[in-house]
mmCIF file of C-alpha atoms in Angstrom:
data_model
loop_
_atom_site.group_PDB
_atom_site.id
_atom_site.type_symbol
_atom_site.label_atom_id
_atom_site.label_comp_id
_atom_site.label_asym_id
_atom_site.label_seq_id
_atom_site.Cartn_x
_atom_site.Cartn_y
_atom_site.Cartn_z
ATOM 1 C CA MET M 1 0.000 0.000 0.000
ATOM 2 C CA LYS M 2 1.204 3.480 -0.848
ATOM 3 C CA ASN M 3 2.240 5.560 2.173
ATOM 4 C CA THR M 4 -0.096 8.380 1.170
ATOM 5 C CA VAL M 5 -3.072 6.004 1.031
ATOM 6 C CA GLU M 6 -2.237 4.665 4.479
ATOM 7 C CA ILE M 7 -1.899 8.184 5.918
ATOM 8 C CA ALA M 8 -5.129 9.319 4.243
ATOM 9 C CA ASN M 9 -6.932 6.379 5.827
ATOM 10 C CA ARG M 10 -5.497 7.280 9.256
ATOM 11 C CA PHE M 11 -6.867 10.790 8.791
ATOM 12 C CA ARG M 12 -10.301 9.490 7.728
ATOM 13 C CA GLU M 13 -10.318 7.302 10.818
ATOM 14 C CA ILE M 14 -10.088 10.212 13.257
ATOM 15 C CA ILE M 15 -12.574 12.468 11.504
ATOM 16 C CA LEU M 16 -15.005 10.330 9.546
ATOM 17 C CA ASN M 17 -15.203 6.648 10.286
ATOM 18 C CA GLY M 18 -12.658 4.992 12.536
ATOM 19 C CA THR M 19 -12.567 3.492 15.975
ATOM 20 C CA TRP M 20 -9.086 1.949 16.065
ATOM 21 C CA VAL M 21 -7.266 4.453 18.286
ATOM 22 C CA ALA M 22 -9.942 6.309 20.271
ATOM 23 C CA ASN M 23 -12.898 3.965 19.807
ATOM 24 C CA THR M 24 -14.727 6.924 18.238
ATOM 25 C CA ASN M 25 -14.292 9.749 15.726
ATOM 26 C CA TYR M 26 -15.543 13.289 15.113
ATOM 27 C CA LYS M 27 -18.479 12.226 12.969
ATOM 28 C CA ASP M 28 -19.619 9.713 15.572
ATOM 29 C CA GLN M 29 -19.407 12.342 18.333
ATOM 30 C CA LEU M 30 -20.910 15.298 16.457
ATOM 31 C CA GLU M 31 -23.299 14.123 13.762
ATOM 32 C CA ASN M 32 -26.423 13.814 15.916
ATOM 33 C CA LEU M 33 -25.393 16.290 18.578
ATOM 34 C CA ASP M 34 -27.950 18.970 19.375
ATOM 35 C CA TRP M 35 -26.558 22.407 18.552
ATOM 36 C CA LYS M 36 -27.428 23.673 22.028
ATOM 37 C CA ILE M 37 -25.049 21.107 23.521
ATOM 38 C CA ALA M 38 -22.419 21.963 20.889
ATOM 39 C CA ILE M 39 -22.432 25.626 21.960
ATOM 40 C CA ALA M 40 -22.989 25.048 25.686
ATOM 41 C CA PRO M 41 -20.238 26.507 27.842
ATOM 42 C CA LEU M 42 -18.522 24.343 30.432
ATOM 43 C CA GLN M 43 -16.526 26.386 32.904
ATOM 44 C CA ASN M 44 -13.846 28.281 30.967
ATOM 45 C CA LEU M 45 -13.322 25.602 28.292
ATOM 46 C CA ASN M 46 -13.862 26.036 24.589
ATOM 47 C CA THR M 47 -17.239 24.730 23.440
ATOM 48 C CA ILE M 48 -17.596 21.590 21.364
ATOM 49 C CA ALA M 49 -18.580 23.764 18.392
ATOM 50 C CA ILE M 50 -15.480 25.961 18.740
ATOM 51 C CA LEU M 51 -13.203 22.905 18.963
ATOM 52 C CA ALA M 52 -14.770 21.339 15.870
ATOM 53 C CA GLN M 53 -14.504 24.625 13.959
ATOM 54 C CA HIS M 54 -10.886 24.964 15.085
ATOM 55 C CA ILE M 55 -9.970 21.587 13.577
ATOM 56 C CA HIS M 56 -11.936 22.375 10.418
ATOM 57 C CA TYR M 57 -10.068 25.692 10.113
ATOM 58 C CA TYR M 58 -6.720 23.906 9.961
ATOM 59 C CA ILE M 59 -7.913 21.150 7.615
ATOM 60 C CA ASN M 60 -9.332 23.735 5.239
ATOM 61 C CA GLY M 61 -6.143 25.817 5.348
ATOM 62 C CA ILE M 62 -3.925 22.847 4.600
ATOM 63 C CA ASN M 63 -6.232 21.795 1.758
ATOM 64 C CA GLN M 64 -5.571 25.160 0.160
ATOM 65 C CA VAL M 65 -1.833 24.396 0.141
ATOM 66 C CA PHE M 66 -2.419 20.864 -1.167
ATOM 67 C CA LYS M 67 -4.283 22.419 -4.108
ATOM 68 C CA GLY M 68 -1.362 24.727 -4.931
ATOM 69 C CA GLY M 69 -2.478 27.772 -2.960
ATOM 70 C CA THR M 70 -0.894 29.749 -0.189
ATOM 71 C CA LEU M 71 -0.790 28.997 3.523
ATOM 72 C CA ASP M 72 -3.094 31.663 4.939
ATOM 73 C CA ILE M 73 -4.147 30.150 8.269
ATOM 74 C CA LYS M 74 -2.873 31.784 11.442
ATOM 75 C CA ASP M 75 -2.916 30.389 14.971
ATOM 76 C CA LYS M 76 -4.241 33.687 16.311
ATOM 77 C CA PHE M 77 -7.424 33.287 14.224
ATOM 78 C CA SER M 78 -7.918 29.562 14.789
ATOM 79 C CA PHE M 79 -10.577 30.001 17.483
ATOM 80 C CA ASP M 80 -12.383 33.038 16.021
ATOM 81 C CA PHE M 81 -15.705 31.991 14.542
ATOM 82 C CA PRO M 82 -19.149 33.532 14.432
ATOM 83 C CA PRO M 83 -21.428 31.855 16.966
ATOM 84 C CA ILE M 84 -23.620 28.974 15.815
ATOM 85 C CA GLN M 85 -27.196 30.125 16.414
ATOM 86 C CA SER M 86 -29.375 27.245 15.227
ATOM 87 C CA GLN M 87 -29.480 23.541 14.484
ATOM 88 C CA TRP M 88 -29.525 24.454 10.794
ATOM 89 C CA GLU M 89 -26.236 26.379 11.103
ATOM 90 C CA TRP M 90 -24.693 23.510 13.091
ATOM 91 C CA ASP M 91 -25.768 20.971 10.455
ATOM 92 C CA ILE M 92 -24.432 23.177 7.633
ATOM 93 C CA PHE M 93 -21.092 23.437 9.437
ATOM 94 C CA LEU M 94 -20.914 19.669 10.038
ATOM 95 C CA ASN M 95 -21.587 18.887 6.379
ATOM 96 C CA LYS M 96 -18.846 21.322 5.409
ATOM 97 C CA PHE M 97 -16.533 19.699 7.988
ATOM 98 C CA TRP M 98 -17.126 16.182 6.593
ATOM 99 C CA ASP M 99 -16.667 17.363 2.989
ATOM 100 C CA THR M 100 -13.468 19.271 3.812
ATOM 101 C CA ALA M 101 -12.091 16.282 5.720
ATOM 102 C CA GLU M 102 -12.813 13.927 2.829
ATOM 103 C CA GLU M 103 -11.186 16.391 0.434
ATOM 104 C CA PHE M 104 -8.085 16.446 2.676
ATOM 105 C CA ALA M 105 -7.906 12.646 2.690
ATOM 106 C CA SER M 106 -8.408 12.470 -1.080
ATOM 107 C CA LEU M 107 -5.699 15.047 -1.719
ATOM 108 C CA VAL M 108 -3.261 13.153 0.507
ATOM 109 C CA GLU M 109 -4.156 9.848 -1.138
ATOM 110 C CA LYS M 110 -3.432 11.247 -4.594
ATOM 111 C CA MET M 111 0.005 12.580 -3.638
ATOM 112 C CA PRO M 112 3.033 10.653 -4.780
ATOM 113 C CA ASP M 113 4.843 9.167 -1.783
ATOM 114 C CA GLU M 114 7.885 11.322 -2.564
ATOM 115 C CA LYS M 115 5.846 14.464 -1.834
ATOM 116 C CA LEU M 116 5.616 13.453 1.842
ATOM 117 C CA ASP M 117 9.293 14.250 2.365
ATOM 118 C CA GLU M 118 9.218 17.600 0.550
ATOM 119 C CA GLY M 119 9.180 20.892 2.406
ATOM 120 C CA PHE M 120 5.753 22.220 3.300
ATOM 121 C CA VAL M 121 5.496 25.835 2.077
ATOM 122 C CA ASP M 122 8.578 26.972 4.026
ATOM 123 C CA VAL M 123 11.384 24.937 5.594
ATOM 124 C CA LYS M 124 10.349 26.198 9.060
ATOM 125 C CA TYR M 125 7.083 24.232 8.703
ATOM 126 C CA GLY M 126 8.788 20.892 8.098
ATOM 127 C CA THR M 127 7.660 18.357 5.516
ATOM 128 C CA TYR M 128 4.276 17.426 4.121
ATOM 129 C CA ARG M 129 4.442 14.218 6.182
ATOM 130 C CA ARG M 130 5.049 16.152 9.399
ATOM 131 C CA ASN M 131 2.147 18.501 8.706
ATOM 132 C CA ILE M 132 -0.244 15.683 7.884
ATOM 133 C CA ASP M 133 0.837 13.711 10.954
ATOM 134 C CA CYS M 134 0.419 16.827 13.091
ATOM 135 C CA MET M 135 -3.086 17.335 11.716
ATOM 136 C CA ILE M 136 -3.972 13.779 12.755
ATOM 137 C CA GLU M 137 -2.412 14.186 16.212
ATOM 138 C CA HIS M 138 -3.983 17.618 16.717
ATOM 139 C CA SER M 139 -7.354 16.157 15.782
ATOM 140 C CA TYR M 140 -7.020 13.357 18.337
ATOM 141 C CA TYR M 141 -6.077 15.871 21.033
ATOM 142 C CA HIS M 142 -9.227 17.929 20.481
ATOM 143 C CA LEU M 143 -11.417 14.855 20.005
ATOM 144 C CA GLY M 144 -10.471 13.845 23.529
ATOM 145 C CA GLN M 145 -11.571 17.257 24.773
ATOM 146 C CA ILE M 146 -14.859 16.985 22.871
ATOM 147 C CA VAL M 147 -15.606 13.574 24.364
ATOM 148 C CA LEU M 148 -14.901 14.817 27.895
ATOM 149 C CA ILE M 149 -16.929 18.012 27.471
ATOM 150 C CA LYS M 150 -19.806 16.069 25.967
ATOM 151 C CA LYS M 151 -19.792 13.618 28.892
ATOM 152 C CA SER M 152 -19.654 16.450 31.435
ATOM 153 C CA LEU M 153 -22.561 18.271 29.795
ATOM 154 C CA SER M 154 -24.607 15.051 29.733
ATOM 155 C CA ASN M 155 -24.268 14.545 33.487
#
C-alpha cells in the first residue's frame, strides 16, 4: 500500500469513520449532537462547536496548500468563529466539515509518496508528512476534549 493512502486512511479514521485508536471519531461524536449542547459553555473551556470549527479551520487551510495555494491560516485566528445560532447552522457546518475532511484525505491519497518528504510551504514548517501527521495528532487531542466536554454536559 502506498504511504499516502495509508496516511489518508489514518486521517479518515479520526474524523469520519474509525474506531481503532480512540474507539470513536468526530463524525460519531458530532453528527447527531444537538446544537445547544455543541455551543454550551462548560466552565472556561472552549465549546464543542469551537473545537470542531478549530480543527476544520486547519484542515481547510492545509487543503488550500495541497491544491497549490498559499498557507493563509494563522494560529491567532484559529478560534475566532461567528457563533452557531441554530441547528440548521450547526448541520451546515458539520456537512462542510465532513466534505473538507474527505477532500483532505483524497488530496493526501493522490500525492506521490515522494511528496511526503518535501518541504511544506517553508522549511520552518517541516515536511508534508510532518504537517499531515500533526493534523492527525492535533485532531485526536481535540477529540479527547470533545468527548470529555460532551460527557460532562450530559451529566
